[in-house]
Amino acid sequence: MSLDLIKTGTYLTIHLTVGFTVAYVMTGSLALAGGIALIEPVINAVAFFFHEQAWKKIQARPPREGGKRWVRDQAVFA
């Protein structure tokens, strides 16, 4: 299994837990909190996976002339 999929899975778990807890505290309903907790984080996790893929493509590109190297240098933290 790729590291990106593992990261996405752990991120989803944390996000579901936080989303459910916040929704339950705000609504007092297990059913409503469960629905809210499932919809947004699942969509967000999918977006996160593609966000990671996009950054990998940016980092893999050879630097262009004209001062664009800073994008690749700044992206090293990810």
mmCIF file of N, CA, C and O in Angstrom:
data_model
loop_
_atom_site.group_PDB
_atom_site.id
_atom_site.type_symbol
_atom_site.label_atom_id
_atom_site.label_comp_id
_atom_site.label_asym_id
_atom_site.label_seq_id
_atom_site.Cartn_x
_atom_site.Cartn_y
_atom_site.Cartn_z
ATOM 1 N N MET A 1 0.849 -1.179 0.000
ATOM 2 C CA MET A 1 0.000 0.000 0.000
ATOM 3 C C MET A 1 0.893 1.240 0.000
ATOM 4 O O MET A 1 1.875 1.302 0.726
ATOM 5 N N SER A 2 0.536 2.225 -0.810
ATOM 6 C CA SER A 2 1.368 3.421 -0.913
ATOM 7 C C SER A 2 1.236 4.305 0.327
ATOM 8 O O SER A 2 0.219 4.289 1.025
ATOM 9 N N LEU A 3 2.288 5.048 0.593
ATOM 10 C CA LEU A 3 2.286 5.960 1.728
ATOM 11 C C LEU A 3 1.183 7.004 1.593
ATOM 12 O O LEU A 3 0.564 7.391 2.588
ATOM 13 N N ASP A 4 0.892 7.440 0.376
ATOM 14 C CA ASP A 4 -0.179 8.413 0.170
ATOM 15 C C ASP A 4 -1.532 7.857 0.605
ATOM 16 O O ASP A 4 -2.341 8.568 1.204
ATOM 17 N N LEU A 5 -1.791 6.595 0.321
ATOM 18 C CA LEU A 5 -3.066 5.992 0.734
ATOM 19 C C LEU A 5 -3.135 5.823 2.250
ATOM 20 O O LEU A 5 -4.195 6.026 2.848
ATOM 21 N N ILE A 6 -2.018 5.469 2.875
ATOM 22 C CA ILE A 6 -1.991 5.344 4.336
ATOM 23 C C ILE A 6 -2.228 6.709 4.981
ATOM 24 O O ILE A 6 -3.024 6.837 5.918
ATOM 25 N N LYS A 7 -1.546 7.745 4.477
ATOM 26 C CA LYS A 7 -1.750 9.101 4.994
ATOM 27 C C LYS A 7 -3.196 9.543 4.818
ATOM 28 O O LYS A 7 -3.786 10.144 5.719
ATOM 29 N N THR A 8 -3.770 9.246 3.670
ATOM 30 C CA THR A 8 -5.155 9.621 3.411
ATOM 31 C C THR A 8 -6.089 8.908 4.392
ATOM 32 O O THR A 8 -7.015 9.505 4.925
ATOM 33 N N GLY A 9 -5.830 7.632 4.647
ATOM 34 C CA GLY A 9 -6.665 6.865 5.578
ATOM 35 C C GLY A 9 -6.595 7.382 7.000
ATOM 36 O O GLY A 9 -7.624 7.504 7.678
ATOM 37 N N THR A 10 -5.395 7.695 7.474
ATOM 38 C CA THR A 10 -5.273 8.208 8.840
ATOM 39 C C THR A 10 -5.879 9.604 8.947
ATOM 40 O O THR A 10 -6.522 9.936 9.946
ATOM 41 N N TYR A 11 -5.698 10.405 7.916
ATOM 42 C CA TYR A 11 -6.316 11.737 7.890
ATOM 43 C C TYR A 11 -7.838 11.615 7.932
ATOM 44 O O TYR A 11 -8.515 12.328 8.675
ATOM 45 N N LEU A 12 -8.378 10.676 7.172
ATOM 46 C CA LEU A 12 -9.828 10.465 7.148
ATOM 47 C C LEU A 12 -10.340 10.042 8.520
ATOM 48 O O LEU A 12 -11.372 10.540 8.983
ATOM 49 N N THR A 13 -9.618 9.168 9.195
ATOM 50 C CA THR A 13 -10.028 8.714 10.520
ATOM 51 C C THR A 13 -10.095 9.871 11.512
ATOM 52 O O THR A 13 -11.076 10.022 12.254
ATOM 53 N N ILE A 14 -9.074 10.693 11.522
ATOM 54 C CA ILE A 14 -9.060 11.850 12.421
ATOM 55 C C ILE A 14 -10.193 12.807 12.068
ATOM 56 O O ILE A 14 -10.917 13.295 12.938
ATOM 57 N N HIS A 15 -10.352 13.070 10.792
ATOM 58 C CA HIS A 15 -11.374 14.013 10.354
ATOM 59 C C HIS A 15 -12.782 13.509 10.687
ATOM 60 O O HIS A 15 -13.638 14.284 11.121
ATOM 61 N N LEU A 16 -13.040 12.218 10.502
ATOM 62 C CA LEU A 16 -14.346 11.648 10.841
ATOM 63 C C LEU A 16 -14.627 11.777 12.335
ATOM 64 O O LEU A 16 -15.744 12.120 12.735
ATOM 65 N N THR A 17 -13.631 11.501 13.142
ATOM 66 C CA THR A 17 -13.804 11.587 14.592
ATOM 67 C C THR A 17 -14.103 13.006 15.033
ATOM 68 O O THR A 17 -15.046 13.251 15.804
ATOM 69 N N VAL A 18 -13.329 13.951 14.544
ATOM 70 C CA VAL A 18 -13.550 15.356 14.902
ATOM 71 C C VAL A 18 -14.900 15.838 14.367
ATOM 72 O O VAL A 18 -15.675 16.476 15.079
ATOM 73 N N GLY A 19 -15.194 15.506 13.111
ATOM 74 C CA GLY A 19 -16.465 15.927 12.516
ATOM 75 C C GLY A 19 -17.660 15.383 13.261
ATOM 76 O O GLY A 19 -18.633 16.103 13.524
ATOM 77 N N PHE A 20 -17.615 14.105 13.624
ATOM 78 C CA PHE A 20 -18.720 13.503 14.367
ATOM 79 C C PHE A 20 -18.884 14.155 15.735
ATOM 80 O O PHE A 20 -20.002 14.490 16.146
ATOM 81 N N THR A 21 -17.772 14.358 16.437
ATOM 82 C CA THR A 21 -17.830 14.943 17.775
ATOM 83 C C THR A 21 -18.406 16.350 17.742
ATOM 84 O O THR A 21 -19.303 16.687 18.533
ATOM 85 N N VAL A 22 -17.929 17.169 16.830
ATOM 86 C CA VAL A 22 -18.433 18.545 16.728
ATOM 87 C C VAL A 22 -19.916 18.547 16.348
ATOM 88 O O VAL A 22 -20.723 19.266 16.949
ATOM 89 N N ALA A 23 -20.290 17.735 15.379
ATOM 90 C CA ALA A 23 -21.689 17.684 14.948
ATOM 91 C C ALA A 23 -22.596 17.171 16.064
ATOM 92 O O ALA A 23 -23.709 17.672 16.247
ATOM 93 N N TYR A 24 -22.128 16.196 16.826
ATOM 94 C CA TYR A 24 -22.942 15.669 17.927
ATOM 95 C C TYR A 24 -23.120 16.704 19.032
ATOM 96 O O TYR A 24 -24.213 16.882 19.555
ATOM 97 N N VAL A 25 -22.031 17.393 19.373
ATOM 98 C CA VAL A 25 -22.117 18.433 20.406
ATOM 99 C C VAL A 25 -23.085 19.534 19.969
ATOM 100 O O VAL A 25 -23.866 20.057 20.766
ATOM 101 N N MET A 26 -23.061 19.872 18.683
ATOM 102 C CA MET A 26 -23.921 20.957 18.190
ATOM 103 C C MET A 26 -25.374 20.537 18.017
ATOM 104 O O MET A 26 -26.271 21.357 18.192
ATOM 105 N N THR A 27 -25.628 19.270 17.663
ATOM 106 C CA THR A 27 -27.001 18.844 17.359
ATOM 107 C C THR A 27 -27.618 17.952 18.417
ATOM 108 O O THR A 27 -28.838 17.902 18.544
ATOM 109 N N GLY A 28 -26.806 17.182 19.138
ATOM 110 C CA GLY A 28 -27.324 16.233 20.111
ATOM 111 C C GLY A 28 -27.931 14.986 19.471
ATOM 112 O O GLY A 28 -28.494 14.145 20.154
ATOM 113 N N SER A 29 -27.803 14.852 18.166
ATOM 114 C CA SER A 29 -28.384 13.729 17.436
ATOM 115 C C SER A 29 -27.270 12.845 16.870
ATOM 116 O O SER A 29 -26.436 13.310 16.103
ATOM 117 N N LEU A 30 -27.319 11.547 17.246
ATOM 118 C CA LEU A 30 -26.326 10.614 16.708
ATOM 119 C C LEU A 30 -26.483 10.448 15.199
ATOM 120 O O LEU A 30 -25.496 10.402 14.463
ATOM 121 N N ALA A 31 -27.723 10.340 14.732
ATOM 122 C CA ALA A 31 -27.971 10.124 13.303
ATOM 123 C C ALA A 31 -27.514 11.330 12.476
ATOM 124 O O ALA A 31 -26.834 11.171 11.454
ATOM 125 N N LEU A 32 -27.891 12.510 12.903
ATOM 126 C CA LEU A 32 -27.504 13.716 12.171
ATOM 127 C C LEU A 32 -25.987 13.921 12.225
ATOM 128 O O LEU A 32 -25.358 14.242 11.215
ATOM 129 N N ALA A 33 -25.401 13.695 13.393
ATOM 130 C CA ALA A 33 -23.952 13.838 13.530
ATOM 131 C C ALA A 33 -23.226 12.833 12.638
ATOM 132 O O ALA A 33 -22.221 13.165 12.004
ATOM 133 N N GLY A 34 -23.742 11.618 12.575
ATOM 134 C CA GLY A 34 -23.132 10.609 11.709
ATOM 135 C C GLY A 34 -23.194 11.000 10.252
ATOM 136 O O GLY A 34 -22.214 10.838 9.505
ATOM 137 N N GLY A 35 -24.334 11.518 9.816
ATOM 138 C CA GLY A 35 -24.470 11.958 8.426
ATOM 139 C C GLY A 35 -23.528 13.094 8.089
ATOM 140 O O GLY A 35 -22.848 13.071 7.065
ATOM 141 N N ILE A 36 -23.485 14.075 8.960
ATOM 142 C CA ILE A 36 -22.594 15.218 8.739
ATOM 143 C C ILE A 36 -21.142 14.759 8.743
ATOM 144 O O ILE A 36 -20.344 15.168 7.895
ATOM 145 N N ALA A 37 -20.802 13.893 9.691
ATOM 146 C CA ALA A 37 -19.414 13.441 9.827
ATOM 147 C C ALA A 37 -18.950 12.617 8.639
ATOM 148 O O ALA A 37 -17.763 12.574 8.349
ATOM 149 N N LEU A 38 -19.850 11.960 7.945
ATOM 150 C CA LEU A 38 -19.455 11.132 6.816
ATOM 151 C C LEU A 38 -19.311 11.907 5.514
ATOM 152 O O LEU A 38 -18.399 11.657 4.741
ATOM 153 N N ILE A 39 -20.178 12.847 5.279
ATOM 154 C CA ILE A 39 -20.200 13.525 3.982
ATOM 155 C C ILE A 39 -18.966 14.397 3.757
ATOM 156 O O ILE A 39 -18.214 14.200 2.807
ATOM 157 N N GLU A 40 -18.750 15.357 4.617
ATOM 158 C CA GLU A 40 -17.670 16.330 4.391
ATOM 159 C C GLU A 40 -16.282 15.710 4.456
ATOM 160 O O GLU A 40 -15.459 15.922 3.552
ATOM 161 N N PRO A 41 -15.948 14.925 5.475
ATOM 162 C CA PRO A 41 -14.589 14.374 5.528
ATOM 163 C C PRO A 41 -14.258 13.402 4.395
ATOM 164 O O PRO A 41 -13.110 13.354 3.946
ATOM 165 N N VAL A 42 -15.218 12.636 3.945
ATOM 166 C CA VAL A 42 -14.933 11.709 2.851
ATOM 167 C C VAL A 42 -14.573 12.492 1.591
ATOM 168 O O VAL A 42 -13.595 12.189 0.898
ATOM 169 N N ILE A 43 -15.341 13.515 1.285
ATOM 170 C CA ILE A 43 -15.042 14.351 0.125
ATOM 171 C C ILE A 43 -13.699 15.054 0.313
ATOM 172 O O ILE A 43 -12.882 15.130 -0.604
ATOM 173 N N ASN A 44 -13.449 15.526 1.514
ATOM 174 C CA ASN A 44 -12.194 16.209 1.800
ATOM 175 C C ASN A 44 -10.997 15.265 1.678
ATOM 176 O O ASN A 44 -9.935 15.665 1.198
ATOM 177 N N ALA A 45 -11.145 14.019 2.094
ATOM 178 C CA ALA A 45 -10.050 13.049 1.989
ATOM 179 C C ALA A 45 -9.705 12.753 0.536
ATOM 180 O O ALA A 45 -8.531 12.630 0.170
ATOM 181 N N VAL A 46 -10.709 12.653 -0.300
ATOM 182 C CA VAL A 46 -10.464 12.432 -1.724
ATOM 183 C C VAL A 46 -9.734 13.643 -2.315
ATOM 184 O O VAL A 46 -8.759 13.490 -3.056
ATOM 185 N N ALA A 47 -10.177 14.826 -1.946
ATOM 186 C CA ALA A 47 -9.516 16.041 -2.419
ATOM 187 C C ALA A 47 -8.061 16.097 -1.933
ATOM 188 O O ALA A 47 -7.167 16.483 -2.689
ATOM 189 N N PHE A 48 -7.816 15.674 -0.701
ATOM 190 C CA PHE A 48 -6.468 15.667 -0.146
ATOM 191 C C PHE A 48 -5.554 14.744 -0.950
ATOM 192 O O PHE A 48 -4.415 15.092 -1.243
ATOM 193 N N PHE A 49 -6.052 13.570 -1.315
ATOM 194 C CA PHE A 49 -5.257 12.617 -2.087
ATOM 195 C C PHE A 49 -4.812 13.246 -3.409
ATOM 196 O O PHE A 49 -3.644 13.184 -3.788
ATOM 197 N N PHE A 50 -5.746 13.879 -4.120
ATOM 198 C CA PHE A 50 -5.399 14.502 -5.394
ATOM 199 C C PHE A 50 -4.514 15.735 -5.200
ATOM 200 O O PHE A 50 -3.668 16.044 -6.042
ATOM 201 N N HIS A 51 -4.677 16.425 -4.090
ATOM 202 C CA HIS A 51 -3.806 17.551 -3.746
ATOM 203 C C HIS A 51 -2.364 17.068 -3.601
ATOM 204 O O HIS A 51 -1.426 17.694 -4.116
ATOM 205 N N GLU A 52 -2.170 15.945 -2.921
ATOM 206 C CA GLU A 52 -0.834 15.362 -2.776
ATOM 207 C C GLU A 52 -0.249 14.977 -4.129
ATOM 208 O O GLU A 52 0.935 15.194 -4.389
ATOM 209 N N GLN A 53 -1.061 14.394 -4.988
ATOM 210 C CA GLN A 53 -0.588 13.997 -6.313
ATOM 211 C C GLN A 53 -0.165 15.222 -7.131
ATOM 212 O O GLN A 53 0.847 15.188 -7.836
ATOM 213 N N ALA A 54 -0.933 16.286 -7.045
ATOM 214 C CA ALA A 54 -0.594 17.513 -7.769
ATOM 215 C C ALA A 54 0.741 18.078 -7.288
ATOM 216 O O ALA A 54 1.575 18.501 -8.097
ATOM 217 N N TRP A 55 0.971 18.072 -5.977
ATOM 218 C CA TRP A 55 2.233 18.583 -5.460
ATOM 219 C C TRP A 55 3.400 17.716 -5.874
ATOM 220 O O TRP A 55 4.509 18.209 -6.101
ATOM 221 N N LYS A 56 3.194 16.411 -5.975
ATOM 222 C CA LYS A 56 4.274 15.538 -6.447
ATOM 223 C C LYS A 56 4.655 15.888 -7.880
ATOM 224 O O LYS A 56 5.829 15.874 -8.239
ATOM 225 N N LYS A 57 3.662 16.206 -8.712
ATOM 226 C CA LYS A 57 3.953 16.596 -10.088
ATOM 227 C C LYS A 57 4.705 17.918 -10.126
ATOM 228 O O LYS A 57 5.626 18.101 -10.923
ATOM 229 N N ILE A 58 4.321 18.842 -9.273
ATOM 230 C CA ILE A 58 5.012 20.133 -9.217
ATOM 231 C C ILE A 58 6.462 19.932 -8.805
ATOM 232 O O ILE A 58 7.379 20.499 -9.402
ATOM 233 N N GLN A 59 6.693 19.084 -7.810
ATOM 234 C CA GLN A 59 8.053 18.848 -7.331
ATOM 235 C C GLN A 59 8.896 18.093 -8.360
ATOM 236 O O GLN A 59 10.112 18.253 -8.395
ATOM 237 N N ALA A 60 8.271 17.287 -9.185
ATOM 238 C CA ALA A 60 9.007 16.480 -10.166
ATOM 239 C C ALA A 60 9.413 17.273 -11.396
ATOM 240 O O ALA A 60 10.298 16.854 -12.138
ATOM 241 N N ARG A 61 8.769 18.410 -11.630
ATOM 242 C CA ARG A 61 9.099 19.209 -12.815
ATOM 243 C C ARG A 61 10.494 19.794 -12.694
ATOM 244 O O ARG A 61 10.899 20.222 -11.614
ATOM 245 N N PRO A 62 11.195 19.859 -13.816
ATOM 246 C CA PRO A 62 12.483 20.559 -13.778
ATOM 247 C C PRO A 62 12.233 22.055 -13.582
ATOM 248 O O PRO A 62 11.234 22.586 -14.076
ATOM 249 N N PRO A 63 13.091 22.717 -12.842
ATOM 250 C CA PRO A 63 12.884 24.149 -12.604
ATOM 251 C C PRO A 63 12.985 24.944 -13.897
ATOM 252 O O PRO A 63 13.818 24.660 -14.750
ATOM 253 N N ARG A 64 12.085 25.920 -14.035
ATOM 254 C CA ARG A 64 12.124 26.809 -15.192
ATOM 255 C C ARG A 64 13.065 27.960 -14.905
ATOM 256 O O ARG A 64 13.276 28.335 -13.760
ATOM 257 N N GLU A 65 13.577 28.533 -15.954
ATOM 258 C CA GLU A 65 14.409 29.719 -15.805
ATOM 259 C C GLU A 65 13.501 30.890 -15.443
ATOM 260 O O GLU A 65 12.336 30.924 -15.771
ATOM 261 N N GLY A 66 14.038 31.863 -14.749
ATOM 262 C CA GLY A 66 13.276 33.071 -14.470
ATOM 263 C C GLY A 66 12.711 33.142 -13.064
ATOM 264 O O GLY A 66 11.691 33.767 -12.847
ATOM 265 N N GLY A 67 13.306 32.469 -12.094
ATOM 266 C CA GLY A 67 12.912 32.666 -10.711
ATOM 267 C C GLY A 67 11.790 31.786 -10.210
ATOM 268 O O GLY A 67 11.237 32.052 -9.160
ATOM 269 N N LYS A 68 11.412 30.758 -10.908
ATOM 270 C CA LYS A 68 10.338 29.896 -10.443
ATOM 271 C C LYS A 68 10.854 28.752 -9.559
ATOM 272 O O LYS A 68 10.103 27.926 -9.115
ATOM 273 N N ARG A 69 12.130 28.715 -9.308
ATOM 274 C CA ARG A 69 12.697 27.637 -8.506
ATOM 275 C C ARG A 69 12.170 27.646 -7.076
ATOM 276 O O ARG A 69 12.084 26.616 -6.425
ATOM 277 N N TRP A 70 11.787 28.791 -6.551
ATOM 278 C CA TRP A 70 11.335 28.883 -5.172
ATOM 279 C C TRP A 70 10.139 27.993 -4.902
ATOM 280 O O TRP A 70 9.970 27.505 -3.791
ATOM 281 N N VAL A 71 9.284 27.738 -5.889
ATOM 282 C CA VAL A 71 8.119 26.873 -5.682
ATOM 283 C C VAL A 71 8.598 25.475 -5.305
ATOM 284 O O VAL A 71 8.102 24.864 -4.369
ATOM 285 N N ARG A 72 9.559 24.943 -6.034
ATOM 286 C CA ARG A 72 10.083 23.601 -5.730
ATOM 287 C C ARG A 72 10.800 23.601 -4.380
ATOM 288 O O ARG A 72 10.664 22.667 -3.612
ATOM 289 N N ASP A 73 11.554 24.645 -4.089
ATOM 290 C CA ASP A 73 12.287 24.691 -2.823
ATOM 291 C C ASP A 73 11.327 24.779 -1.634
ATOM 292 O O ASP A 73 11.551 24.153 -0.616
ATOM 293 N N GLN A 74 10.262 25.535 -1.767
ATOM 294 C CA GLN A 74 9.293 25.674 -0.681
ATOM 295 C C GLN A 74 8.470 24.410 -0.494
ATOM 296 O O GLN A 74 7.986 24.137 0.582
ATOM 297 N N ALA A 75 8.286 23.616 -1.546
ATOM 298 C CA ALA A 75 7.455 22.420 -1.475
ATOM 299 C C ALA A 75 8.146 21.245 -0.794
ATOM 300 O O ALA A 75 7.535 20.228 -0.556
ATOM 301 N N VAL A 76 9.410 21.388 -0.430
ATOM 302 C CA VAL A 76 10.162 20.290 0.184
ATOM 303 C C VAL A 76 9.584 19.907 1.541
ATOM 304 O O VAL A 76 9.669 18.768 1.954
ATOM 305 N N PHE A 77 8.951 20.845 2.229
ATOM 306 C CA PHE A 77 8.434 20.556 3.572
ATOM 307 C C PHE A 77 7.353 19.501 3.568
ATOM 308 O O PHE A 77 7.108 18.861 4.568
ATOM 309 N N ALA A 78 6.669 19.261 2.451
ATOM 310 C CA ALA A 78 5.533 18.347 2.415
ATOM 311 C C ALA A 78 5.945 16.908 2.430
ATOM 312 O O ALA A 78 6.964 16.469 2.130
#
